[in-house]
Amino acid sequence: LAKTTQPISMDSYEGQEVNITCSHNNIATNDYITWYQQFPSQGPRFIIQGYKTKVTNEVASLFIPADRKSSTLSLPRVSLSDTAVYYCLVVVDSNYQLIWGAGTKLIIKP
Amino acid sequence: ETGVTQTPRHLVMGMTNKKSLKCEQHLGHNAMYWYKQSAKKPLELMFVYSLEERVENNSVPSRFSPECPNSSHLFLHLHTLQPEDSALYLCASSQSGTDMNTEAFFGQGTRLTVV
């Protein structure tokens, strides 16, 4: 099964672009990569999902290199409200296996 | 508000007690999930129900017993728990229970403390 590894914590400042990288060295051919955001006392919330290359939505971009052994969540121009824990999740496209990372605690400073 | 509601939000129980966690979704989804979230550990998927049938049980101890009476409701019955079972228990739902790529919507969780 694919295992995900991500930094425990990161700091940045308002208005900056933040990139959080997750490694999933043994990701399988059909696995997708998904990112969730979690605030204290709340459940995780879906941010973005991708399979390869680049995916962009209204809140983030997801970059996946050709070998798919890592992925980078990019948050443009962060604000204080982006302070949260960000989880990388590999969805194994069979057998209901969901491999969550331990999460990256992102702290945005004024 | 995600459309997934969990009750109670907080629960303290003794090791000999029996209690139940409740989850309700109003999204018309076909799949529901129970997760355990412990401090500094990845989320652990406990149970998956698709169209009210259990399709996954990740070797969860029998002191946790799920029940899914219909596609909108999910329960987690607890009995003779251990202190190490103290955690945040999260319920989630998704449109499809057969396509694990579909977006999951989470409730706010029940903070369980076993004393």
PDB file of C-alpha atoms in Angstrom:
ATOM      1  CA  LEU A   1       0.000   0.000   0.000  1.00  0.00           C
ATOM      2  CA  ALA A   2       1.105   3.524  -0.705  1.00  0.00           C
ATOM      3  CA  LYS A   3       2.350   5.418   2.320  1.00  0.00           C
ATOM      4  CA  THR A   4       2.320   9.198   2.495  1.00  0.00           C
ATOM      5  CA  THR A   5       4.860  11.445   4.187  1.00  0.00           C
ATOM      6  CA  GLN A   6       4.488  15.171   4.692  1.00  0.00           C
ATOM      7  CA  PRO A   7       6.187  17.821   6.881  1.00  0.00           C
ATOM      8  CA  ILE A   8       4.863  18.060  10.404  1.00  0.00           C
ATOM      9  CA  SER A   9       4.588  21.838  10.357  1.00  0.00           C
ATOM     10  CA  MET A  10       5.201  24.957   8.282  1.00  0.00           C
ATOM     11  CA  ASP A  11       5.061  28.701   8.892  1.00  0.00           C
ATOM     12  CA  SER A  12       4.375  31.471   6.417  1.00  0.00           C
ATOM     13  CA  TYR A  13       3.071  35.009   6.221  1.00  0.00           C
ATOM     14  CA  GLU A  14      -0.065  36.582   4.892  1.00  0.00           C
ATOM     15  CA  GLY A  15       0.001  37.206   1.170  1.00  0.00           C
ATOM     16  CA  GLN A  16       2.643  34.584   0.473  1.00  0.00           C
ATOM     17  CA  GLU A  17       2.288  31.470  -1.647  1.00  0.00           C
ATOM     18  CA  VAL A  18       2.593  28.289   0.376  1.00  0.00           C
ATOM     19  CA  ASN A  19       3.639  24.947  -1.046  1.00  0.00           C
ATOM     20  CA  ILE A  20       3.215  21.739   0.936  1.00  0.00           C
ATOM     21  CA  THR A  21       4.762  18.607  -0.487  1.00  0.00           C
ATOM     22  CA  CYS A  22       3.684  15.060   0.184  1.00  0.00           C
ATOM     23  CA  SER A  23       5.711  12.031  -0.805  1.00  0.00           C
ATOM     24  CA  HIS A  24       4.057   8.771  -1.787  1.00  0.00           C
ATOM     25  CA  ASN A  25       6.919   6.734  -3.147  1.00  0.00           C
ATOM     26  CA  ASN A  26       5.037   3.522  -3.849  1.00  0.00           C
ATOM     27  CA  ILE A  27       1.868   4.978  -5.256  1.00  0.00           C
ATOM     28  CA  ALA A  28       0.141   2.572  -7.604  1.00  0.00           C
ATOM     29  CA  THR A  29      -0.872   3.254 -11.166  1.00  0.00           C
ATOM     30  CA  ASN A  30      -4.519   3.867 -10.428  1.00  0.00           C
ATOM     31  CA  ASP A  31      -4.178   5.793  -7.165  1.00  0.00           C
ATOM     32  CA  TYR A  32      -5.433   9.347  -6.861  1.00  0.00           C
ATOM     33  CA  ILE A  33      -4.019  12.031  -4.576  1.00  0.00           C
ATOM     34  CA  THR A  34      -6.363  14.135  -2.503  1.00  0.00           C
ATOM     35  CA  TRP A  35      -5.807  16.972  -0.056  1.00  0.00           C
ATOM     36  CA  TYR A  36      -8.003  17.933   2.868  1.00  0.00           C
ATOM     37  CA  GLN A  37      -7.945  20.875   5.272  1.00  0.00           C
ATOM     38  CA  GLN A  38      -8.895  20.604   8.925  1.00  0.00           C
ATOM     39  CA  PHE A  39      -9.568  23.368  11.427  1.00  0.00           C
ATOM     40  CA  PRO A  40      -9.654  22.718  15.184  1.00  0.00           C
ATOM     41  CA  SER A  41     -12.844  21.063  16.407  1.00  0.00           C
ATOM     42  CA  GLN A  42     -13.988  20.361  12.862  1.00  0.00           C
ATOM     43  CA  GLY A  43     -13.795  17.468  10.466  1.00  0.00           C
ATOM     44  CA  PRO A  44     -11.528  17.573   7.418  1.00  0.00           C
ATOM     45  CA  ARG A  45     -12.742  19.430   4.345  1.00  0.00           C
ATOM     46  CA  PHE A  46     -11.908  18.487   0.749  1.00  0.00           C
ATOM     47  CA  ILE A  47      -9.585  20.898  -1.047  1.00  0.00           C
ATOM     48  CA  ILE A  48      -8.428  19.309  -4.283  1.00  0.00           C
ATOM     49  CA  GLN A  49      -7.753  16.014  -5.999  1.00  0.00           C
ATOM     50  CA  GLY A  50      -5.570  14.956  -8.885  1.00  0.00           C
ATOM     51  CA  TYR A  51      -4.077  12.037 -10.754  1.00  0.00           C
ATOM     52  CA  LYS A  52      -1.283  13.608 -12.774  1.00  0.00           C
ATOM     53  CA  THR A  53       0.211  16.923 -13.972  1.00  0.00           C
ATOM     54  CA  LYS A  54      -1.634  19.934 -12.604  1.00  0.00           C
ATOM     55  CA  VAL A  55      -5.066  20.561 -11.220  1.00  0.00           C
ATOM     56  CA  THR A  56      -6.376  23.966 -10.217  1.00  0.00           C
ATOM     57  CA  ASN A  57      -9.562  25.089  -8.534  1.00  0.00           C
ATOM     58  CA  GLU A  58     -10.728  28.270  -6.839  1.00  0.00           C
ATOM     59  CA  VAL A  59      -8.726  27.683  -3.665  1.00  0.00           C
ATOM     60  CA  ALA A  60      -5.575  25.739  -4.581  1.00  0.00           C
ATOM     61  CA  SER A  61      -3.428  24.057  -7.177  1.00  0.00           C
ATOM     62  CA  LEU A  62      -2.048  20.554  -7.084  1.00  0.00           C
ATOM     63  CA  PHE A  63       1.158  19.702  -8.897  1.00  0.00           C
ATOM     64  CA  ILE A  64       1.989  16.070  -9.595  1.00  0.00           C
ATOM     65  CA  PRO A  65       5.260  15.218 -11.393  1.00  0.00           C
ATOM     66  CA  ALA A  66       5.443  12.555 -14.038  1.00  0.00           C
ATOM     67  CA  ASP A  67       6.685   9.847 -11.685  1.00  0.00           C
ATOM     68  CA  ARG A  68       3.803  10.627  -9.287  1.00  0.00           C
ATOM     69  CA  LYS A  69       5.953   9.842  -6.266  1.00  0.00           C
ATOM     70  CA  SER A  70       5.162  13.183  -4.726  1.00  0.00           C
ATOM     71  CA  SER A  71       2.618  15.941  -4.995  1.00  0.00           C
ATOM     72  CA  THR A  72       2.605  19.597  -3.998  1.00  0.00           C
ATOM     73  CA  LEU A  73      -0.363  21.523  -2.727  1.00  0.00           C
ATOM     74  CA  SER A  74      -0.031  25.200  -3.574  1.00  0.00           C
ATOM     75  CA  LEU A  75      -2.044  27.825  -1.725  1.00  0.00           C
ATOM     76  CA  PRO A  76      -1.832  31.238  -3.400  1.00  0.00           C
ATOM     77  CA  ARG A  77      -1.710  34.394  -1.271  1.00  0.00           C
ATOM     78  CA  VAL A  78      -2.544  32.824   2.068  1.00  0.00           C
ATOM     79  CA  SER A  79      -4.406  34.617   4.821  1.00  0.00           C
ATOM     80  CA  LEU A  80      -4.627  34.078   8.563  1.00  0.00           C
ATOM     81  CA  SER A  81      -7.712  31.939   8.024  1.00  0.00           C
ATOM     82  CA  ASP A  82      -5.627  29.399   6.120  1.00  0.00           C
ATOM     83  CA  THR A  83      -4.021  28.362   9.407  1.00  0.00           C
ATOM     84  CA  ALA A  84      -5.025  24.711   9.645  1.00  0.00           C
ATOM     85  CA  VAL A  85      -3.781  21.157   9.288  1.00  0.00           C
ATOM     86  CA  TYR A  86      -3.471  19.916   5.722  1.00  0.00           C
ATOM     87  CA  TYR A  87      -3.696  16.210   4.959  1.00  0.00           C
ATOM     88  CA  CYS A  88      -2.426  14.373   1.938  1.00  0.00           C
ATOM     89  CA  LEU A  89      -4.491  11.314   1.124  1.00  0.00           C
ATOM     90  CA  VAL A  90      -3.799   8.597  -1.376  1.00  0.00           C
ATOM     91  CA  VAL A  91      -6.926   6.894  -2.590  1.00  0.00           C
ATOM     92  CA  VAL A  92      -6.178   3.379  -3.664  1.00  0.00           C
ATOM     93  CA  ASP A  93      -8.529   2.742  -6.530  1.00  0.00           C
ATOM     94  CA  SER A  94      -9.662  -0.588  -5.222  1.00  0.00           C
ATOM     95  CA  ASN A  95     -10.615  -2.326  -2.019  1.00  0.00           C
ATOM     96  CA  TYR A  96     -11.571   0.812  -0.102  1.00  0.00           C
ATOM     97  CA  GLN A  97      -8.046   1.624   1.059  1.00  0.00           C
ATOM     98  CA  LEU A  98      -7.501   5.202   2.116  1.00  0.00           C
ATOM     99  CA  ILE A  99      -3.993   6.153   3.167  1.00  0.00           C
ATOM    100  CA  TRP A 100      -3.925   9.408   5.102  1.00  0.00           C
ATOM    101  CA  GLY A 101      -0.769  11.329   5.901  1.00  0.00           C
ATOM    102  CA  ALA A 102      -0.115  12.541   9.431  1.00  0.00           C
ATOM    103  CA  GLY A 103      -0.908  16.103   8.412  1.00  0.00           C
ATOM    104  CA  THR A 104       1.025  19.350   8.063  1.00  0.00           C
ATOM    105  CA  LYS A 105       0.183  22.063  10.548  1.00  0.00           C
ATOM    106  CA  LEU A 106       0.350  25.343   8.646  1.00  0.00           C
ATOM    107  CA  ILE A 107       0.588  28.543  10.663  1.00  0.00           C
ATOM    108  CA  ILE A 108       0.107  31.842   8.875  1.00  0.00           C
ATOM    109  CA  LYS A 109       1.507  34.901  10.591  1.00  0.00           C
ATOM    110  CA  PRO A 110       0.453  38.529  10.059  1.00  0.00           C
TER     111      PRO A 110
ATOM    112  CA  GLU B   1     -22.099  23.239   7.911  1.00  0.00           C
ATOM    113  CA  THR B   2     -21.223  20.215   5.808  1.00  0.00           C
ATOM    114  CA  GLY B   3     -24.565  18.436   5.908  1.00  0.00           C
ATOM    115  CA  VAL B   4     -23.166  15.745   8.208  1.00  0.00           C
ATOM    116  CA  THR B   5     -24.215  16.030  11.839  1.00  0.00           C
ATOM    117  CA  GLN B   6     -22.707  14.091  14.721  1.00  0.00           C
ATOM    118  CA  THR B   7     -23.996  13.788  18.269  1.00  0.00           C
ATOM    119  CA  PRO B   8     -22.905  14.137  20.924  1.00  0.00           C
ATOM    120  CA  ARG B   9     -20.007  16.532  20.347  1.00  0.00           C
ATOM    121  CA  HIS B  10     -18.336  15.452  23.572  1.00  0.00           C
ATOM    122  CA  LEU B  11     -18.631  12.228  25.554  1.00  0.00           C
ATOM    123  CA  VAL B  12     -16.956  11.021  28.719  1.00  0.00           C
ATOM    124  CA  MET B  13     -17.549   7.410  29.615  1.00  0.00           C
ATOM    125  CA  GLY B  14     -16.231   4.830  32.004  1.00  0.00           C
ATOM    126  CA  MET B  15     -14.690   1.602  30.840  1.00  0.00           C
ATOM    127  CA  THR B  16     -17.772  -0.393  31.852  1.00  0.00           C
ATOM    128  CA  ASN B  17     -20.296   1.918  30.191  1.00  0.00           C
ATOM    129  CA  LYS B  18     -22.218   1.413  26.973  1.00  0.00           C
ATOM    130  CA  LYS B  19     -22.803   4.413  24.766  1.00  0.00           C
ATOM    131  CA  SER B  20     -23.575   5.174  21.146  1.00  0.00           C
ATOM    132  CA  LEU B  21     -22.401   7.814  18.727  1.00  0.00           C
ATOM    133  CA  LYS B  22     -24.834   9.049  16.116  1.00  0.00           C
ATOM    134  CA  CYS B  23     -24.264  10.433  12.644  1.00  0.00           C
ATOM    135  CA  GLU B  24     -26.810  11.811  10.234  1.00  0.00           C
ATOM    136  CA  GLN B  25     -26.348  13.092   6.694  1.00  0.00           C
ATOM    137  CA  HIS B  26     -28.799  15.106   4.632  1.00  0.00           C
ATOM    138  CA  LEU B  27     -26.856  15.031   1.390  1.00  0.00           C
ATOM    139  CA  GLY B  28     -28.461  12.049  -0.263  1.00  0.00           C
ATOM    140  CA  HIS B  29     -25.182  10.174  -0.200  1.00  0.00           C
ATOM    141  CA  ASN B  30     -24.913   6.405  -0.535  1.00  0.00           C
ATOM    142  CA  ALA B  31     -21.849   5.791   1.601  1.00  0.00           C
ATOM    143  CA  MET B  32     -20.992   6.552   5.199  1.00  0.00           C
ATOM    144  CA  TYR B  33     -17.797   6.118   7.175  1.00  0.00           C
ATOM    145  CA  TRP B  34     -16.457   6.054  10.698  1.00  0.00           C
ATOM    146  CA  TYR B  35     -12.942   7.358  11.335  1.00  0.00           C
ATOM    147  CA  LYS B  36     -10.820   7.538  14.463  1.00  0.00           C
ATOM    148  CA  GLN B  37      -8.495  10.501  14.872  1.00  0.00           C
ATOM    149  CA  SER B  38      -5.914  10.284  17.642  1.00  0.00           C
ATOM    150  CA  ALA B  39      -3.408  12.980  18.477  1.00  0.00           C
ATOM    151  CA  LYS B  40      -0.401  13.032  16.145  1.00  0.00           C
ATOM    152  CA  LYS B  41      -1.587  10.011  14.177  1.00  0.00           C
ATOM    153  CA  PRO B  42      -3.095   9.713  10.715  1.00  0.00           C
ATOM    154  CA  LEU B  43      -6.820   9.295  10.417  1.00  0.00           C
ATOM    155  CA  GLU B  44      -7.783   5.669  10.752  1.00  0.00           C
ATOM    156  CA  LEU B  45     -10.682   4.389   8.692  1.00  0.00           C
ATOM    157  CA  MET B  46     -12.767   2.104  10.901  1.00  0.00           C
ATOM    158  CA  PHE B  47     -15.871   1.190   8.941  1.00  0.00           C
ATOM    159  CA  VAL B  48     -17.395   1.820   5.538  1.00  0.00           C
ATOM    160  CA  TYR B  49     -21.038   1.353   4.646  1.00  0.00           C
ATOM    161  CA  SER B  50     -22.266   1.494   1.082  1.00  0.00           C
ATOM    162  CA  LEU B  51     -26.014   1.404   0.520  1.00  0.00           C
ATOM    163  CA  GLU B  52     -26.427   0.337   4.143  1.00  0.00           C
ATOM    164  CA  GLU B  53     -24.171  -2.682   3.811  1.00  0.00           C
ATOM    165  CA  ARG B  54     -20.821  -2.857   5.545  1.00  0.00           C
ATOM    166  CA  VAL B  55     -18.110  -3.179   2.951  1.00  0.00           C
ATOM    167  CA  GLU B  56     -15.004  -2.567   4.981  1.00  0.00           C
ATOM    168  CA  ASN B  57     -13.904  -3.249   8.528  1.00  0.00           C
ATOM    169  CA  ASN B  58     -10.272  -2.422   9.065  1.00  0.00           C
ATOM    170  CA  SER B  59      -9.703  -4.929  11.875  1.00  0.00           C
ATOM    171  CA  VAL B  60     -11.431  -2.804  14.448  1.00  0.00           C
ATOM    172  CA  PRO B  61     -11.850  -4.349  17.924  1.00  0.00           C
ATOM    173  CA  SER B  62     -15.262  -5.800  18.623  1.00  0.00           C
ATOM    174  CA  ARG B  63     -15.866  -3.300  21.415  1.00  0.00           C
ATOM    175  CA  PHE B  64     -16.784  -0.955  18.529  1.00  0.00           C
ATOM    176  CA  SER B  65     -19.978  -2.016  16.795  1.00  0.00           C
ATOM    177  CA  PRO B  66     -21.385  -0.034  13.853  1.00  0.00           C
ATOM    178  CA  GLU B  67     -24.973   0.078  12.740  1.00  0.00           C
ATOM    179  CA  CYS B  68     -26.404   1.599   9.578  1.00  0.00           C
ATOM    180  CA  PRO B  69     -30.219   1.370   9.633  1.00  0.00           C
ATOM    181  CA  ASN B  70     -30.628   3.463   6.476  1.00  0.00           C
ATOM    182  CA  SER B  71     -28.536   5.515   4.107  1.00  0.00           C
ATOM    183  CA  SER B  72     -28.913   8.670   6.182  1.00  0.00           C
ATOM    184  CA  HIS B  73     -27.991   7.368   9.608  1.00  0.00           C
ATOM    185  CA  LEU B  74     -24.949   5.703  11.083  1.00  0.00           C
ATOM    186  CA  PHE B  75     -24.273   4.664  14.646  1.00  0.00           C
ATOM    187  CA  LEU B  76     -21.199   3.514  16.499  1.00  0.00           C
ATOM    188  CA  HIS B  77     -22.026   1.481  19.586  1.00  0.00           C
ATOM    189  CA  LEU B  78     -19.359   1.475  22.251  1.00  0.00           C
ATOM    190  CA  HIS B  79     -18.878  -0.940  25.136  1.00  0.00           C
ATOM    191  CA  THR B  80     -16.083  -1.827  27.536  1.00  0.00           C
ATOM    192  CA  LEU B  81     -13.727   0.680  25.974  1.00  0.00           C
ATOM    193  CA  GLN B  82     -10.146   1.270  27.035  1.00  0.00           C
ATOM    194  CA  PRO B  83      -8.469   4.592  27.833  1.00  0.00           C
ATOM    195  CA  GLU B  84      -6.481   4.321  24.594  1.00  0.00           C
ATOM    196  CA  ASP B  85      -9.768   4.509  22.705  1.00  0.00           C
ATOM    197  CA  SER B  86     -10.020   8.152  23.697  1.00  0.00           C
ATOM    198  CA  ALA B  87      -9.970  10.111  20.449  1.00  0.00           C
ATOM    199  CA  LEU B  88     -11.996  12.200  18.036  1.00  0.00           C
ATOM    200  CA  TYR B  89     -14.446  10.002  16.154  1.00  0.00           C
ATOM    201  CA  LEU B  90     -15.401  11.390  12.789  1.00  0.00           C
ATOM    202  CA  CYS B  91     -18.269  10.423  10.565  1.00  0.00           C
ATOM    203  CA  ALA B  92     -18.190  11.119   6.844  1.00  0.00           C
ATOM    204  CA  SER B  93     -20.369  10.502   3.838  1.00  0.00           C
ATOM    205  CA  SER B  94     -19.813  10.433   0.105  1.00  0.00           C
ATOM    206  CA  GLN B  95     -21.899  10.063  -2.996  1.00  0.00           C
ATOM    207  CA  SER B  96     -20.464   6.716  -3.947  1.00  0.00           C
ATOM    208  CA  GLY B  97     -19.379   3.877  -1.735  1.00  0.00           C
ATOM    209  CA  THR B  98     -17.723   2.048  -4.582  1.00  0.00           C
ATOM    210  CA  ASP B  99     -15.599   4.895  -5.926  1.00  0.00           C
ATOM    211  CA  MET B 100     -13.273   5.937  -3.121  1.00  0.00           C
ATOM    212  CA  ASN B 101     -12.144   8.943  -5.131  1.00  0.00           C
ATOM    213  CA  THR B 102     -15.355  10.788  -4.480  1.00  0.00           C
ATOM    214  CA  GLU B 103     -15.207  13.728  -2.110  1.00  0.00           C
ATOM    215  CA  ALA B 104     -16.018  12.902   1.485  1.00  0.00           C
ATOM    216  CA  PHE B 105     -17.983  15.270   3.686  1.00  0.00           C
ATOM    217  CA  PHE B 106     -17.108  15.087   7.358  1.00  0.00           C
ATOM    218  CA  GLY B 107     -19.048  15.865  10.486  1.00  0.00           C
ATOM    219  CA  GLN B 108     -17.516  17.855  13.314  1.00  0.00           C
ATOM    220  CA  GLY B 109     -16.722  14.736  15.284  1.00  0.00           C
ATOM    221  CA  THR B 110     -17.368  13.394  18.747  1.00  0.00           C
ATOM    222  CA  ARG B 111     -14.578  13.947  21.245  1.00  0.00           C
ATOM    223  CA  LEU B 112     -14.566  10.756  23.307  1.00  0.00           C
ATOM    224  CA  THR B 113     -12.761  10.419  26.616  1.00  0.00           C
ATOM    225  CA  VAL B 114     -12.632   7.033  28.317  1.00  0.00           C
ATOM    226  CA  VAL B 115     -11.895   7.183  32.020  1.00  0.00           C
TER     227      VAL B 115
END
